[in-house]
Short mmCIF file of C-alpha atoms in Angstrom, two decimals:
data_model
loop_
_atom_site.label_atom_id
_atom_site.label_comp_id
_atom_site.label_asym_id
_atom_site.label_seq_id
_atom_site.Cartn_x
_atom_site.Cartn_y
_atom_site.Cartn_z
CA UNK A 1 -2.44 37.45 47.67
CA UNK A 2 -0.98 38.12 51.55
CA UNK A 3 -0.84 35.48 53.43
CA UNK A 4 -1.65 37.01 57.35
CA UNK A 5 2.18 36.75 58.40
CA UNK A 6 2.78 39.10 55.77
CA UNK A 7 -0.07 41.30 56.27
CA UNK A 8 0.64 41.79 59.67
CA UNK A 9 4.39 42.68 58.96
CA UNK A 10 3.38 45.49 56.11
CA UNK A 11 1.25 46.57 59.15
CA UNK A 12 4.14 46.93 61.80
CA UNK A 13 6.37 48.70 59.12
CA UNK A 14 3.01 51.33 58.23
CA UNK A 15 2.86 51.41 61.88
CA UNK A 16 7.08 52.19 62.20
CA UNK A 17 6.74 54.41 60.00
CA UNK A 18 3.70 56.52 60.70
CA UNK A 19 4.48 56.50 64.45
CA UNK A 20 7.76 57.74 63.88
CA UNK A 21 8.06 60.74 65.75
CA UNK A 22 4.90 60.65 68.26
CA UNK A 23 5.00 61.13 72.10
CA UNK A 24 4.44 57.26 72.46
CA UNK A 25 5.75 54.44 71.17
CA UNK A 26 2.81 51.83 70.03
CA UNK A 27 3.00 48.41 68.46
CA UNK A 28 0.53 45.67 67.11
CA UNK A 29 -0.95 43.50 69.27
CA UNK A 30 0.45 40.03 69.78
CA UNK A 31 -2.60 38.08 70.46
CA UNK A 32 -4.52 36.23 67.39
CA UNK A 33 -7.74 37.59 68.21
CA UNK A 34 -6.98 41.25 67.44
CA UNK A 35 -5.79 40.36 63.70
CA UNK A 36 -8.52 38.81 61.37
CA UNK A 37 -9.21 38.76 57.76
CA UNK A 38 -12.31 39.67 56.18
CA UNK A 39 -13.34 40.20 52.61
CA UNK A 40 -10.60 41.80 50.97
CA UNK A 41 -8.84 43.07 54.02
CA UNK A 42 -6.32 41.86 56.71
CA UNK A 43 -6.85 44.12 60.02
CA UNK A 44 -4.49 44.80 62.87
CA UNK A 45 -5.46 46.11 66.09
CA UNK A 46 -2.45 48.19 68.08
CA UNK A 47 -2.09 50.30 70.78
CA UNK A 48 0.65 51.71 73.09
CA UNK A 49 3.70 49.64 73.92
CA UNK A 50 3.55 50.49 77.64
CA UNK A 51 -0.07 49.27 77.87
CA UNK A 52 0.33 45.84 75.92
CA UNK A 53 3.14 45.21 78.37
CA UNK A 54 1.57 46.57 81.72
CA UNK A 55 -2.10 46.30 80.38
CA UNK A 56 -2.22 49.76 82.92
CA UNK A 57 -5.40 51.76 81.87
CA UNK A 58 -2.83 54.55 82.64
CA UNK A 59 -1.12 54.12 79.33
CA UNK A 60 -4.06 53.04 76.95
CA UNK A 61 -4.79 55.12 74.15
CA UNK A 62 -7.91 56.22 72.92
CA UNK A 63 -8.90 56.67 69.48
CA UNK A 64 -9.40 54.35 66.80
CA UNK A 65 -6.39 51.79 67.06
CA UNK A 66 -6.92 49.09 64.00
CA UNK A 67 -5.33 49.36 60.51
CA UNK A 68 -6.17 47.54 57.63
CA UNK A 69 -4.27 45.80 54.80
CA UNK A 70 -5.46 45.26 51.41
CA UNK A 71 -4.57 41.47 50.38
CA UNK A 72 -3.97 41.76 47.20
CA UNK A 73 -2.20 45.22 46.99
CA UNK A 74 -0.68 45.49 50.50
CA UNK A 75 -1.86 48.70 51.34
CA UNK A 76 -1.90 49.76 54.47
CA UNK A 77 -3.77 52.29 56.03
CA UNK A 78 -6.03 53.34 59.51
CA UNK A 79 -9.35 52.95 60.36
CA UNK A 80 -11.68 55.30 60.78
CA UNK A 81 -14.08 55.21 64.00
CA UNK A 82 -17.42 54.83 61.29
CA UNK A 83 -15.12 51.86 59.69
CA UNK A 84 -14.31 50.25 63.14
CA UNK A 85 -17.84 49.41 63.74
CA UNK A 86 -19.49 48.89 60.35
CA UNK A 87 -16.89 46.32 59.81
CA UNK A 88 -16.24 45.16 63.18
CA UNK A 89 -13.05 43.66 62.42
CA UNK A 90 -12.68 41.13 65.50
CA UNK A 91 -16.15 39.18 66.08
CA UNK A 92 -15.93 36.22 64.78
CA UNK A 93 -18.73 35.92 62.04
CA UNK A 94 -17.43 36.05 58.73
CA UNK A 95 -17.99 38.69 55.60
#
């Protein structure tokens, strides 16, 4: 099993590596409410670099920004927009 700290590091490297090559550069947020573990899962919320250093609307992006890792295997993959809210990774009731 993944402990969080290593959840969230398969998650930056999925996120390296699938970013590689886009218009803008994006990252995981820092803060401890946009990473949570539930059921099975680990997810990750990121978004642009720019914006999680500026927090300027002008460099949010839109879309569905969350990716999820599987604890025991360490997948890694992204969310869909049907996934974000069925599973509604970051309120605080547990699965």
């Amino acid at each position: 099993m993944y402990t969080l700290d290593q959840a969230e590091q398969l998650a930056a490297e999925f996120l390296r590596k699938t970013s590689a090559g886009w218009d803008s550069e994006v990252a995981l947020f820092g803060e401890d409410e946009l990473k949570a573990r539930k059921g099975e899962f680990y997810y990750f919320a990121w978004q642009g670099a720019k914006y999680i250093a500026t927090r300027d609307d002008k460099y949010f992006l839109y879309g569905t920004t969350h990716i999820s890792v599987h604890g025991e295997t360490g997948d890694c993959r992204f969310l869909s927009i049907h996934e974000c809210h069925s599973v509604d990774p970051f309120n605080q009731r547990t699965n």
